[in-house]
């Protein structure tokens, strides 16, 4: 997919044009997101309710039966959405499922470490890491543009 970005400060309003051969699921989700009024996710912690922008997120994961997000600054917030809903909504922002219980921000991935048992450890820019499921390895490598 080729992406063109033109910045023009003389515009009265931002606009997005899609030139596609066929309307697929990925493009439809991007359009849905752009048309939505969502400004970010709502995170909860003790007596705080915080607006979280997608680019601040390193990882979204389950802990027990609850969903949490870890931000680049190390803070952790509970989310009320379901993991599959978050995956769908954040996919246009480069998020990728790395295990049944976690979704990673692809822009926050620093490196991958292969273990002897064939599993993959995803290391993030903040120094934290998370193991990826074997079935997610191919998708992660495809997202990062590496083969094998």
Coordinates of C-alpha atoms in Angstrom, one line a residue:
X1 CA 0.0 0.0 0.0
X2 CA 1.3 3.4 -0.9
X3 CA 0.5 6.3 1.4
X4 CA 0.8 10.0 0.4
X5 CA 0.6 12.8 2.9
X6 CA 0.3 16.5 1.9
X7 CA 0.4 19.2 4.6
X8 CA -1.3 22.4 3.5
X9 CA -1.8 25.1 6.1
X10 CA -4.0 27.1 3.8
X11 CA -6.8 24.4 4.0
X12 CA -10.0 25.4 5.9
X13 CA -10.7 21.8 6.8
X14 CA -8.7 18.5 6.9
X15 CA -9.7 16.0 4.2
X16 CA -8.7 12.4 3.5
X17 CA -8.9 10.8 0.0
X18 CA -8.6 7.0 -0.5
X19 CA -7.7 5.7 -4.0
X20 CA -8.3 1.9 -3.8
X21 CA -8.7 -0.9 -6.3
X22 CA -11.2 -2.6 -4.0
X23 CA -12.8 -1.7 -0.7
X24 CA -11.4 -4.2 1.8
X25 CA -11.9 -4.6 5.5
X26 CA -8.7 -2.7 6.5
X27 CA -9.8 0.4 4.5
X28 CA -13.3 0.2 5.8
X29 CA -12.0 0.1 9.4
X30 CA -9.8 3.1 8.7
X31 CA -12.7 5.0 7.3
X32 CA -14.9 4.1 10.2
X33 CA -12.3 5.3 12.6
X34 CA -11.7 8.6 10.8
X35 CA -15.5 9.2 10.7
X36 CA -15.9 8.5 14.4
X37 CA -15.6 11.2 17.1
X38 CA -13.3 9.1 19.2
X39 CA -10.4 11.2 20.5
X40 CA -8.7 8.4 22.4
X41 CA -9.3 5.7 25.0
X42 CA -10.6 6.3 28.5
X43 CA -8.3 4.9 31.2
X44 CA -9.2 4.4 34.8
X45 CA -6.8 4.3 37.8
X46 CA -7.9 4.8 41.5
X47 CA -9.7 8.2 41.4
X48 CA -8.5 9.2 38.0
X49 CA -10.1 9.0 34.6
X50 CA -7.6 9.8 31.8
X51 CA -7.9 10.3 28.1
X52 CA -5.2 8.1 26.4
X53 CA -4.1 8.7 22.9
X54 CA -3.1 5.6 20.8
X55 CA 0.5 6.8 20.3
X56 CA 1.0 6.8 24.1
X57 CA 0.2 3.1 24.4
X58 CA 2.9 0.4 24.4
X59 CA 0.8 -2.6 25.2
X60 CA -2.8 -3.6 26.0
X61 CA -3.1 -6.8 28.0
X62 CA -5.4 -8.9 30.2
X63 CA -4.7 -9.4 33.9
X64 CA -7.2 -11.7 35.5
X65 CA -10.5 -10.8 33.9
X66 CA -9.7 -7.1 33.4
X67 CA -8.1 -5.2 30.5
X68 CA -5.1 -2.8 31.1
X69 CA -2.9 -0.6 29.1
X70 CA 0.7 0.2 29.8
X71 CA 1.9 3.6 28.5
X72 CA 5.3 4.7 27.3
X73 CA 5.8 6.7 30.5
X74 CA 5.3 3.5 32.5
X75 CA 1.8 4.2 33.8
X76 CA -0.9 1.5 33.8
X77 CA -4.6 2.1 33.4
X78 CA -7.6 -0.1 33.3
X79 CA -9.8 0.0 30.2
X80 CA -13.5 -1.0 30.0
X81 CA -13.5 -2.1 26.3
X82 CA -13.1 -5.7 25.3
X83 CA -9.8 -6.8 23.8
X84 CA -11.3 -7.7 20.4
X85 CA -13.0 -4.2 20.3
X86 CA -9.7 -2.5 21.1
X87 CA -7.9 -4.6 18.4
X88 CA -10.5 -3.6 15.8
X89 CA -10.4 0.1 16.7
X90 CA -6.6 0.4 17.0
X91 CA -5.6 -1.6 14.0
X92 CA -5.5 1.5 11.8
X93 CA -2.9 3.0 14.2
X94 CA -0.5 0.1 13.8
X95 CA -1.6 -2.1 16.7
X96 CA -1.1 -5.9 16.3
X97 CA -2.2 -8.9 18.2
X98 CA 0.9 -10.6 19.7
X99 CA -0.9 -13.1 21.9
X100 CA -4.4 -14.2 22.9
X101 CA -4.2 -11.8 25.9
X102 CA -2.2 -8.9 24.4
X103 CA -2.1 -6.3 21.7
X104 CA 1.0 -4.2 21.0
X105 CA 1.6 -0.9 19.4
X106 CA 3.8 -1.8 16.5
X107 CA 5.5 1.7 16.6
X108 CA 6.7 0.9 20.1
X109 CA 8.5 -2.4 19.2
X110 CA 12.3 -2.1 19.4
X111 CA 13.4 -5.6 18.7
X112 CA 12.5 -9.3 18.7
X113 CA 14.3 -12.0 20.5
X114 CA 14.0 -15.7 19.5
X115 CA 14.0 -18.3 22.2
X116 CA 15.3 -21.8 21.8
X117 CA 11.8 -23.2 22.1
X118 CA 10.7 -21.2 19.0
X119 CA 8.8 -18.6 21.0
X120 CA 9.3 -14.9 20.4
X121 CA 10.0 -12.2 22.9
X122 CA 8.9 -8.7 21.8
X123 CA 11.0 -5.9 23.4
X124 CA 9.6 -2.4 23.4
X125 CA 11.3 1.0 23.3
X126 CA 10.6 1.5 27.0
X127 CA 12.6 -1.6 27.8
X128 CA 9.7 -3.8 28.8
X129 CA 9.0 -7.1 27.0
X130 CA 6.2 -9.5 26.3
X131 CA 6.2 -13.0 24.9
X132 CA 4.3 -13.5 21.7
X133 CA 2.3 -16.6 20.9
X134 CA 3.7 -18.9 18.2
X135 CA 0.7 -18.3 16.0
X136 CA 1.3 -14.5 16.1
X137 CA 5.0 -14.7 15.0
X138 CA 4.2 -14.6 11.3
X139 CA 1.9 -11.6 11.7
X140 CA 4.4 -9.7 13.8
X141 CA 7.2 -10.4 11.2
X142 CA 4.9 -9.4 8.4
X143 CA 3.9 -6.2 10.1
X144 CA 7.6 -5.3 10.8
X145 CA 8.5 -6.2 7.2
X146 CA 10.9 -9.0 8.0
X147 CA 10.8 -12.5 6.4
X148 CA 11.5 -15.9 7.6

